[in-house]
mmCIF file of C-alpha atoms in Angstrom:
data_model
loop_
_atom_site.group_PDB
_atom_site.id
_atom_site.type_symbol
_atom_site.label_atom_id
_atom_site.label_comp_id
_atom_site.label_asym_id
_atom_site.label_seq_id
_atom_site.Cartn_x
_atom_site.Cartn_y
_atom_site.Cartn_z
ATOM 1 C CA MET V 657 0.000 0.000 0.000
ATOM 2 C CA SER V 658 1.110 3.577 -0.520
ATOM 3 C CA GLY V 659 0.850 5.206 2.927
ATOM 4 C CA MET V 660 -1.488 7.885 1.574
ATOM 5 C CA LEU V 661 -4.616 7.077 3.596
ATOM 6 C CA LEU V 662 -4.456 10.062 5.921
ATOM 7 C CA ARG V 663 -4.053 12.613 3.153
ATOM 8 C CA LEU V 664 -6.660 10.806 1.063
ATOM 9 C CA ALA V 665 -9.323 11.119 3.745
ATOM 10 C CA CYS V 666 -8.495 14.713 4.649
ATOM 11 C CA THR V 667 -9.128 16.165 1.204
ATOM 12 C CA THR V 668 -12.496 16.843 -0.337
ATOM 13 C CA ALA V 669 -10.968 16.367 -3.788
ATOM 14 C CA VAL V 670 -11.325 12.629 -3.374
ATOM 15 C CA ALA V 671 -15.097 12.764 -3.503
ATOM 16 C CA ALA V 672 -15.088 15.314 -6.323
ATOM 17 C CA GLN V 673 -12.691 13.387 -8.549
ATOM 18 C CA ALA V 674 -13.349 9.746 -7.742
ATOM 19 C CA VAL V 675 -17.070 9.520 -7.086
ATOM 20 C CA LEU V 676 -19.258 10.740 -9.895
ATOM 21 C CA VAL V 677 -22.603 9.776 -8.323
ATOM 22 C CA PRO V 678 -24.046 10.877 -4.982
ATOM 23 C CA ALA V 679 -22.903 8.512 -2.248
ATOM 24 C CA PRO V 680 -25.381 7.127 0.264
ATOM 25 C CA ALA V 681 -25.161 8.348 3.838
ATOM 26 C CA ALA V 682 -21.821 7.391 5.335
ATOM 27 C CA ALA V 683 -21.919 4.317 7.513
ATOM 28 C CA VAL V 684 -19.975 4.823 10.727
ATOM 29 C CA PRO V 685 -17.458 1.980 11.163
ATOM 30 C CA ASP V 686 -17.852 -0.229 14.187
ATOM 31 C CA PRO V 687 -15.710 1.430 16.906
ATOM 32 C CA GLN V 688 -14.792 -2.044 18.162
ATOM 33 C CA ARG V 689 -12.998 -2.944 14.951
ATOM 34 C CA SER V 690 -9.244 -2.879 15.268
ATOM 35 C CA VAL V 691 -6.945 -0.752 13.168
ATOM 36 C CA ALA V 692 -5.737 -3.906 11.419
ATOM 37 C CA GLN V 693 -9.297 -4.876 10.543
ATOM 38 C CA LEU V 694 -10.035 -1.388 9.224
ATOM 39 C CA LEU V 695 -6.883 -1.471 7.092
ATOM 40 C CA THR V 696 -7.925 -4.860 5.732
ATOM 41 C CA ASP V 697 -11.349 -3.479 4.866
ATOM 42 C CA LEU V 698 -9.797 -0.568 2.982
ATOM 43 C CA GLN V 699 -7.348 -2.816 1.147
ATOM 44 C CA GLN V 700 -10.174 -5.082 0.044
ATOM 45 C CA LEU V 701 -12.241 -2.130 -1.157
ATOM 46 C CA TYR V 702 -9.320 -0.678 -3.109
ATOM 47 C CA HIS V 703 -8.593 -4.062 -4.641
ATOM 48 C CA GLN V 704 -12.212 -4.522 -5.683
ATOM 49 C CA THR V 705 -12.199 -1.048 -7.192
ATOM 50 C CA GLU V 706 -9.095 -1.801 -9.220
ATOM 51 C CA GLN V 707 -10.558 -5.115 -10.362
ATOM 52 C CA ALA V 708 -13.625 -3.273 -11.623
ATOM 53 C CA THR V 709 -11.455 -0.598 -13.241
ATOM 54 C CA GLU V 710 -9.307 -3.070 -15.167
ATOM 55 C CA THR V 711 -12.414 -4.945 -16.320
ATOM 56 C CA TYR V 712 -13.813 -1.638 -17.555
ATOM 57 C CA ASN V 713 -10.515 -0.857 -19.327
ATOM 58 C CA ALA V 714 -10.527 -4.251 -21.068
ATOM 59 C CA THR V 715 -14.060 -3.735 -22.315
ATOM 60 C CA ALA V 716 -13.181 -0.231 -23.503
ATOM 61 C CA GLU V 717 -10.298 -1.686 -25.537
ATOM 62 C CA LYS V 718 -12.560 -4.358 -27.051
ATOM 63 C CA LEU V 719 -15.136 -1.710 -27.883
ATOM 64 C CA THR V 720 -12.541 0.427 -29.657
ATOM 65 C CA ARG V 721 -11.451 -2.550 -31.768
ATOM 66 C CA GLN V 722 -15.067 -3.510 -32.449
ATOM 67 C CA ARG V 723 -15.951 -0.027 -33.648
ATOM 68 C CA ALA V 724 -13.019 -0.189 -36.065
ATOM 69 C CA GLU V 725 -14.229 -3.589 -37.290
ATOM 70 C CA VAL V 726 -17.768 -2.271 -37.834
ATOM 71 C CA SER V 727 -16.347 0.661 -39.805
ATOM 72 C CA ARG V 728 -14.174 -1.662 -41.907
ATOM 73 C CA LEU V 729 -17.065 -3.991 -42.703
ATOM 74 C CA ASP V 730 -19.333 -1.078 -43.581
ATOM 75 C CA GLY V 731 -16.717 0.135 -46.058
ATOM 76 C CA GLU V 732 -16.334 -3.317 -47.611
ATOM 77 C CA LEU V 733 -20.101 -3.695 -47.827
ATOM 78 C CA ALA V 734 -20.424 -0.354 -49.634
ATOM 79 C CA ARG V 735 -17.747 -1.424 -52.127
ATOM 80 C CA ALA V 736 -19.431 -4.812 -52.596
ATOM 81 C CA ARG V 737 -22.742 -3.121 -53.373
ATOM 82 C CA LEU V 738 -21.064 -0.952 -56.032
ATOM 83 C CA ALA V 739 -19.386 -4.029 -57.534
ATOM 84 C CA LEU V 740 -22.741 -5.802 -57.563
ATOM 85 C CA GLN V 741 -24.289 -2.902 -59.459
ATOM 86 C CA ASP V 742 -21.516 -3.132 -62.075
ATOM 87 C CA SER V 743 -21.927 -6.915 -62.393
ATOM 88 C CA ARG V 744 -25.679 -6.574 -62.810
ATOM 89 C CA ALA V 745 -25.165 -3.898 -65.473
ATOM 90 C CA ASP V 746 -22.814 -6.236 -67.381
ATOM 91 C CA ALA V 747 -25.298 -9.093 -67.067
ATOM 92 C CA GLY V 748 -28.106 -6.871 -68.360
ATOM 93 C CA ARG V 749 -26.043 -5.777 -71.333
ATOM 94 C CA LEU V 750 -25.261 -9.368 -72.283
ATOM 95 C CA ALA V 751 -28.905 -10.360 -71.857
ATOM 96 C CA ARG V 752 -29.975 -7.595 -74.243
ATOM 97 C CA GLN V 753 -27.383 -8.682 -76.780
ATOM 98 C CA GLN V 754 -28.612 -12.268 -76.595
ATOM 99 C CA TYR V 755 -32.242 -11.158 -76.996
ATOM 100 C CA GLN V 756 -31.429 -8.974 -79.988
ATOM 101 C CA SER V 757 -29.626 -11.841 -81.778
ATOM 102 C CA SER V 758 -32.400 -14.369 -81.094
ATOM 103 C CA SER V 759 -34.703 -12.947 -83.828
ATOM 104 C CA GLY V 760 -32.447 -14.150 -86.620
ATOM 105 C CA LEU V 761 -30.298 -17.208 -87.201
ATOM 106 C CA GLY V 762 -28.286 -18.294 -84.252
ATOM 107 C CA PRO V 763 -24.543 -17.508 -84.286
ATOM 108 C CA TYR V 764 -23.585 -21.141 -84.645
ATOM 109 C CA VAL V 765 -25.943 -21.660 -87.654
ATOM 110 C CA ARG V 766 -24.540 -18.537 -89.290
ATOM 111 C CA LEU V 767 -21.071 -19.942 -88.760
ATOM 112 C CA LEU V 768 -21.957 -23.211 -90.547
ATOM 113 C CA LEU V 769 -23.479 -21.370 -93.529
ATOM 114 C CA ALA V 770 -20.638 -18.893 -93.921
ATOM 115 C CA PRO V 771 -19.160 -18.965 -97.509
ATOM 116 C CA ASP V 772 -15.648 -18.032 -96.356
ATOM 117 C CA PRO V 773 -14.112 -20.763 -94.092
ATOM 118 C CA GLU V 774 -11.313 -18.465 -92.864
ATOM 119 C CA HIS V 775 -13.806 -15.759 -91.997
ATOM 120 C CA ALA V 776 -15.936 -18.411 -90.359
ATOM 121 C CA LEU V 777 -13.042 -19.425 -88.117
ATOM 122 C CA ASP V 778 -12.477 -15.815 -87.070
ATOM 123 C CA ALA V 779 -16.157 -15.437 -86.353
ATOM 124 C CA GLY V 780 -16.091 -18.654 -84.351
ATOM 125 C CA HIS V 781 -13.318 -17.285 -82.171
ATOM 126 C CA VAL V 782 -15.339 -14.132 -81.517
ATOM 127 C CA ILE V 783 -18.455 -16.150 -80.711
ATOM 128 C CA GLY V 784 -16.490 -18.376 -78.340
ATOM 129 C CA GLU V 785 -15.035 -15.367 -76.581
ATOM 130 C CA LEU V 786 -18.520 -13.867 -76.200
ATOM 131 C CA ALA V 787 -19.752 -17.105 -74.642
ATOM 132 C CA ARG V 788 -16.849 -17.156 -72.237
ATOM 133 C CA GLU V 789 -17.490 -13.516 -71.323
ATOM 134 C CA ARG V 790 -21.112 -14.367 -70.557
ATOM 135 C CA ALA V 791 -20.010 -17.254 -68.346
ATOM 136 C CA ARG V 792 -17.511 -15.051 -66.516
ATOM 137 C CA THR V 793 -20.140 -12.352 -65.997
ATOM 138 C CA VAL V 794 -22.626 -14.813 -64.539
ATOM 139 C CA THR V 795 -19.945 -16.287 -62.268
ATOM 140 C CA ARG V 796 -18.834 -12.842 -61.127
ATOM 141 C CA LEU V 797 -22.423 -11.770 -60.490
ATOM 142 C CA THR V 798 -23.110 -14.893 -58.429
ATOM 143 C CA ALA V 799 -19.892 -14.513 -56.408
ATOM 144 C CA THR V 800 -20.501 -10.801 -55.827
ATOM 145 C CA GLU V 801 -24.011 -11.450 -54.555
ATOM 146 C CA LYS V 802 -22.747 -14.142 -52.180
ATOM 147 C CA GLY V 803 -19.938 -11.861 -50.988
ATOM 148 C CA ARG V 804 -22.372 -9.003 -50.438
ATOM 149 C CA ASP V 805 -24.692 -11.233 -48.421
ATOM 150 C CA ALA V 806 -21.806 -12.568 -46.299
ATOM 151 C CA LEU V 807 -20.523 -9.043 -45.618
ATOM 152 C CA ALA V 808 -24.018 -7.877 -44.676
ATOM 153 C CA ARG V 809 -24.327 -10.720 -42.159
ATOM 154 C CA ALA V 810 -20.865 -9.990 -40.739
ATOM 155 C CA ALA V 811 -21.655 -6.279 -40.453
ATOM 156 C CA ARG V 812 -24.887 -7.021 -38.587
ATOM 157 C CA GLN V 813 -23.088 -9.390 -36.203
ATOM 158 C CA ALA V 814 -20.296 -6.864 -35.626
ATOM 159 C CA LEU V 815 -22.814 -4.151 -34.821
ATOM 160 C CA ASP V 816 -24.648 -6.489 -32.420
ATOM 161 C CA THR V 817 -21.327 -7.198 -30.679
ATOM 162 C CA GLN V 818 -20.609 -3.480 -30.447
ATOM 163 C CA LEU V 819 -23.996 -2.829 -28.845
ATOM 164 C CA THR V 820 -23.398 -5.663 -26.359
ATOM 165 C CA LEU V 821 -19.979 -4.265 -25.417
ATOM 166 C CA THR V 822 -21.459 -0.789 -25.024
ATOM 167 C CA ASP V 823 -24.014 -2.171 -22.580
ATOM 168 C CA GLN V 824 -21.297 -4.055 -20.671
ATOM 169 C CA GLN V 825 -19.182 -0.931 -20.451
ATOM 170 C CA LYS V 826 -22.037 1.065 -18.952
ATOM 171 C CA LYS V 827 -22.671 -1.597 -16.300
ATOM 172 C CA GLN V 828 -18.957 -1.771 -15.477
ATOM 173 C CA HIS V 829 -18.827 2.033 -15.264
ATOM 174 C CA ASP V 830 -21.587 1.915 -12.664
ATOM 175 C CA ASP V 831 -19.819 -0.930 -10.843
ATOM 176 C CA VAL V 832 -16.628 1.110 -10.469
ATOM 177 C CA GLN V 833 -18.570 4.083 -9.170
ATOM 178 C CA GLY V 834 -20.294 1.846 -6.626
ATOM 179 C CA LYS V 835 -16.939 0.493 -5.402
ATOM 180 C CA LEU V 836 -15.540 4.019 -5.078
ATOM 181 C CA ALA V 837 -18.599 5.074 -3.128
ATOM 182 C CA GLY V 838 -17.920 2.217 -0.710
ATOM 183 C CA VAL V 839 -14.407 3.521 -0.096
ATOM 184 C CA GLU V 840 -15.773 6.992 0.527
ATOM 185 C CA ARG V 841 -18.344 5.757 3.015
ATOM 186 C CA LEU V 842 -15.721 3.897 5.034
ATOM 187 C CA LEU V 843 -13.245 6.784 5.057
ATOM 188 C CA ALA V 844 -15.926 9.311 5.957
ATOM 189 C CA GLY V 845 -16.676 7.403 9.146
ATOM 190 C CA LEU V 846 -13.097 7.264 10.413
ATOM 191 C CA SER V 847 -11.678 9.678 12.932
ATOM 192 C CA PRO V 848 -8.335 11.459 12.336
ATOM 193 C CA ALA V 849 -6.768 9.227 15.008
ATOM 194 C CA GLN V 850 -8.003 6.101 13.253
ATOM 195 C CA LEU V 851 -6.736 7.341 9.894
ATOM 196 C CA ALA V 852 -3.299 8.119 11.349
ATOM 197 C CA ALA V 853 -3.130 4.677 12.969
ATOM 198 C CA ILE V 854 -4.150 2.961 9.719
ATOM 199 C CA ALA V 855 -1.506 4.903 7.753
ATOM 200 C CA ALA V 856 1.183 3.941 10.278
ATOM 201 C CA LEU V 857 0.183 0.275 10.164
ATOM 202 C CA GLU V 858 0.192 0.390 6.406
ATOM 203 C CA ARG V 859 3.755 1.756 6.325
ATOM 204 C CA GLN V 860 4.884 -0.963 8.739
ATOM 205 C CA SER V 861 3.286 -3.630 6.576
ATOM 206 C CA VAL V 862 5.011 -2.389 3.430
ATOM 207 C CA THR V 863 8.376 -2.146 5.188
ATOM 208 C CA ALA V 864 8.033 -5.716 6.462
ATOM 209 C CA ALA V 865 7.071 -7.009 3.011
ATOM 210 C CA GLN V 866 10.017 -5.211 1.422
ATOM 211 C CA GLN V 867 12.390 -6.653 4.023
ATOM 212 C CA LYS V 868 11.020 -10.129 3.398
ATOM 213 C CA LEU V 869 11.806 -9.847 -0.300
ATOM 214 C CA ALA V 870 15.312 -8.602 0.485
ATOM 215 C CA THR V 871 15.937 -11.456 2.925
ATOM 216 C CA ALA V 872 14.759 -13.985 0.360
ATOM 217 C CA GLY V 873 17.119 -12.524 -2.247
ATOM 218 C CA ALA V 874 14.189 -11.612 -4.484
ATOM 219 C CA LEU V 875 15.015 -7.916 -4.791
ATOM 220 C CA PRO V 876 17.022 -7.153 -7.926
ATOM 221 C CA THR V 877 20.603 -6.009 -7.961
ATOM 222 C CA ALA V 878 21.559 -2.871 -9.857
ATOM 223 C CA ARG V 879 20.960 -3.418 -13.565
ATOM 224 C CA ALA V 880 21.053 -1.062 -16.512
ATOM 225 C CA ALA V 881 17.887 -0.365 -18.455
ATOM 226 C CA SER V 882 17.479 -0.809 -22.187
ATOM 227 C CA PRO V 883 17.382 2.453 -24.198
ATOM 228 C CA ALA V 884 13.590 2.176 -24.470
ATOM 229 C CA GLY V 885 13.366 1.318 -20.778
ATOM 230 C CA GLU V 886 15.261 4.490 -19.906
ATOM 231 C CA ARG V 887 12.842 6.551 -21.975
ATOM 232 C CA ALA V 888 9.832 4.839 -20.398
ATOM 233 C CA VAL V 889 11.115 5.463 -16.855
ATOM 234 C CA ARG V 890 11.998 9.065 -17.591
ATOM 235 C CA TRP V 891 8.519 9.721 -19.003
ATOM 236 C CA ALA V 892 6.760 7.945 -16.101
ATOM 237 C CA MET V 893 8.767 9.895 -13.537
ATOM 238 C CA ASP V 894 7.687 13.133 -15.237
ATOM 239 C CA GLN V 895 4.084 12.226 -14.361
ATOM 240 C CA ILE V 896 4.717 12.191 -10.594
ATOM 241 C CA GLY V 897 2.125 14.246 -8.771
ATOM 242 C CA LYS V 898 -0.652 13.759 -11.322
ATOM 243 C CA PRO V 899 -3.799 12.222 -9.803
ATOM 244 C CA TYR V 900 -5.078 8.691 -10.084
ATOM 245 C CA ALA V 901 -8.330 8.484 -12.056
ATOM 246 C CA TRP V 902 -9.923 5.174 -12.981
ATOM 247 C CA GLY V 903 -9.962 4.466 -16.701
ATOM 248 C CA ALA V 904 -7.541 7.343 -17.378
ATOM 249 C CA ALA V 905 -4.462 7.154 -19.601
ATOM 250 C CA GLY V 906 -3.331 10.785 -19.440
ATOM 251 C CA PRO V 907 -2.309 13.383 -20.000
ATOM 252 C CA ASP V 908 -3.732 14.869 -16.796
ATOM 253 C CA ALA V 909 -4.483 11.700 -14.766
ATOM 254 C CA TYR V 910 -3.802 7.956 -14.872
ATOM 255 C CA ASP V 911 -4.863 4.630 -13.507
ATOM 256 C CA CYS V 912 -2.183 1.998 -12.915
ATOM 257 C CA SER V 913 -2.088 0.416 -16.366
ATOM 258 C CA GLY V 914 -2.804 3.721 -18.073
ATOM 259 C CA LEU V 915 0.522 5.007 -16.710
ATOM 260 C CA THR V 916 2.567 1.968 -17.774
ATOM 261 C CA THR V 917 0.896 1.764 -21.184
ATOM 262 C CA GLN V 918 1.547 5.401 -21.978
ATOM 263 C CA ALA V 919 5.121 5.284 -20.685
ATOM 264 C CA TRP V 920 6.061 2.429 -22.991
ATOM 265 C CA SER V 921 4.106 3.891 -25.882
ATOM 266 C CA ARG V 922 6.102 7.120 -25.519
ATOM 267 C CA ALA V 923 9.247 4.973 -25.490
ATOM 268 C CA GLY V 924 8.269 3.515 -28.872
ATOM 269 C CA THR V 925 7.059 0.102 -27.676
ATOM 270 C CA PRO V 926 3.256 -0.250 -27.565
ATOM 271 C CA ILE V 927 2.036 -2.723 -24.920
ATOM 272 C CA PRO V 928 -1.433 -4.032 -23.950
ATOM 273 C CA ARG V 929 -3.722 -1.630 -22.110
ATOM 274 C CA THR V 930 -4.694 -3.590 -18.993
ATOM 275 C CA SER V 931 -2.587 -5.085 -16.223
ATOM 276 C CA GLN V 932 -4.050 -8.546 -16.895
ATOM 277 C CA GLU V 933 -3.086 -8.382 -20.570
ATOM 278 C CA GLN V 934 0.369 -7.100 -19.688
ATOM 279 C CA TRP V 935 0.821 -10.071 -17.362
ATOM 280 C CA GLN V 936 -0.521 -12.546 -19.915
ATOM 281 C CA ARG V 937 1.160 -11.289 -23.072
ATOM 282 C CA LEU V 938 4.537 -9.840 -22.048
ATOM 283 C CA LYS V 939 7.610 -11.915 -21.247
ATOM 284 C CA ARG V 940 7.756 -12.925 -17.578
ATOM 285 C CA ILE V 941 11.027 -12.550 -15.707
ATOM 286 C CA PRO V 942 12.176 -13.282 -12.136
ATOM 287 C CA LEU V 943 12.036 -10.375 -9.721
ATOM 288 C CA SER V 944 15.770 -10.728 -9.189
ATOM 289 C CA GLU V 945 16.329 -9.870 -12.885
ATOM 290 C CA LEU V 946 14.313 -6.661 -12.901
ATOM 291 C CA ARG V 947 15.827 -3.691 -14.674
ATOM 292 C CA PRO V 948 14.401 -0.157 -14.870
ATOM 293 C CA GLY V 949 11.393 -0.042 -17.185
ATOM 294 C CA ASP V 950 10.218 -3.577 -16.407
ATOM 295 C CA LEU V 951 6.738 -3.936 -14.963
ATOM 296 C CA VAL V 952 5.818 -5.394 -11.578
ATOM 297 C CA VAL V 953 2.345 -6.990 -11.469
ATOM 298 C CA TYR V 954 0.396 -7.354 -8.237
ATOM 299 C CA PHE V 955 -2.361 -9.513 -6.695
ATOM 300 C CA PRO V 956 -3.245 -13.067 -7.785
ATOM 301 C CA ASP V 957 -5.646 -11.715 -10.420
ATOM 302 C CA ALA V 958 -3.052 -9.275 -11.861
ATOM 303 C CA THR V 959 -5.209 -6.219 -11.175
ATOM 304 C CA HIS V 960 -2.423 -3.738 -10.435
ATOM 305 C CA VAL V 961 0.820 -2.875 -12.201
ATOM 306 C CA ALA V 962 3.749 -0.513 -11.581
ATOM 307 C CA MET V 963 7.061 0.280 -13.313
ATOM 308 C CA TYR V 964 10.373 -0.627 -11.733
ATOM 309 C CA VAL V 965 12.746 2.336 -11.511
ATOM 310 C CA GLY V 966 15.663 0.767 -9.649
ATOM 311 C CA ASP V 967 16.857 0.591 -6.034
ATOM 312 C CA GLY V 968 13.933 -1.653 -5.053
ATOM 313 C CA LYS V 969 11.323 0.971 -5.994
ATOM 314 C CA VAL V 970 8.544 1.432 -8.511
ATOM 315 C CA VAL V 971 6.673 4.397 -9.955
ATOM 316 C CA GLN V 972 2.934 3.866 -9.959
ATOM 317 C CA ALA V 973 -0.552 5.340 -10.008
ATOM 318 C CA PRO V 974 -1.507 3.586 -6.754
ATOM 319 C CA ARG V 975 -5.242 4.028 -6.154
ATOM 320 C CA PRO V 976 -8.141 6.515 -6.018
ATOM 321 C CA GLY V 977 -7.350 9.654 -4.055
ATOM 322 C CA ALA V 978 -3.585 9.320 -4.462
ATOM 323 C CA ALA V 979 -1.178 10.682 -7.064
ATOM 324 C CA VAL V 980 1.495 9.103 -9.251
ATOM 325 C CA GLN V 981 4.415 8.448 -6.915
ATOM 326 C CA VAL V 982 7.541 6.393 -6.252
ATOM 327 C CA SER V 983 6.918 3.549 -3.780
ATOM 328 C CA PRO V 984 8.663 0.449 -2.435
ATOM 329 C CA LEU V 985 8.398 -2.509 -4.786
ATOM 330 C CA ALA V 986 6.427 -4.433 -2.124
ATOM 331 C CA SER V 987 3.670 -1.806 -1.854
ATOM 332 C CA TYR V 988 1.141 -4.498 -2.806
ATOM 333 C CA PRO V 989 1.266 -8.324 -2.860
ATOM 334 C CA VAL V 990 3.633 -9.117 -5.745
ATOM 335 C CA LEU V 991 2.498 -11.591 -8.402
ATOM 336 C CA GLY V 992 5.521 -11.321 -10.696
ATOM 337 C CA ALA V 993 7.296 -9.200 -13.270
ATOM 338 C CA VAL V 994 7.238 -8.791 -17.053
ATOM 339 C CA ARG V 995 9.543 -7.156 -19.583
ATOM 340 C CA PRO V 996 8.005 -5.087 -22.386
ATOM 341 C CA ASP V 997 11.090 -5.108 -24.614
ATOM 342 C CA GLN V 998 13.947 -7.517 -25.226
ATOM 343 C CA ALA V 999 16.540 -4.977 -26.270
ATOM 344 C CA PRO V 1000 19.933 -5.291 -24.574
ATOM 345 C CA ALA V 1001 20.613 -3.038 -21.621
ATOM 346 C CA THR V 1002 22.528 0.176 -22.012
ATOM 347 C CA GLU V 1003 26.070 0.290 -20.693
ATOM 348 C CA ALA V 1004 26.200 0.908 -16.963
ATOM 349 C CA ARG V 1005 27.475 4.362 -16.088
#
């Protein structure tokens, strides 16, 4: 955890920035609950909020891709309809030609009765080519109609998927707001003494977790970053002080994966948007091999991510009410680490 609970509760900006719907009347926490129990409650609420946020982010990414797919299919369908018009025009022209020639002798009879054999052979070639053109036109018309129908079905399905994702996103938006309101209700019922005690216990917990990693030899030794890693760290550090906002990817506020995604994008290496995708799709490395720019993923469900900056610390957008900051690597329960790029490290200076 980040040690920001006291400041978080003492500012009215939390409610203004994090909660976008009116919160129910604050429930006063049970005075018999211990500081440790209250800290656990807050940690669970923050974790649930980040779970909901990353789910929302994933749906937003899917929706962006789906909108692009709908647009692509609409364009293909428009082109297919124009091609179908051309094919039908060609078919109509050939049909008129065939009708006009049906009143007299057929082309093959005229060929047999022709007085000039050489001319007859030339005419036969022309007639054969006309027959082949008719066959090609019919085939093209049939294929174009089938293609148009298939594209129309795909476009309808893509639009249905987009509408479903839009509905999911709205529900997830409301879910995040509900989780944030729960945090606000709990904090609003705590006294300044309780908040100070919770913040102190939180700092002790992080210190103990960091020491445990050091004792186990899991903390990395000094390693040089790759050139892209240096750029990513430098950009992320420039964001320190900007507020956490769920679903945000800058430039004025960030959530956890919004910060890491933008940092690596600015470094020239696009990475997946959500912490779960970063954990699933990027190369996993041992904690002991971390170098600046690598990402540390937290919680068993990979719902939080931060960027390693060296010296056992990470830069992160920690949670609602806090700002982008440098924290101990063990600020949250560590799941593992991933490396966005495989470029060799820069020379140590």
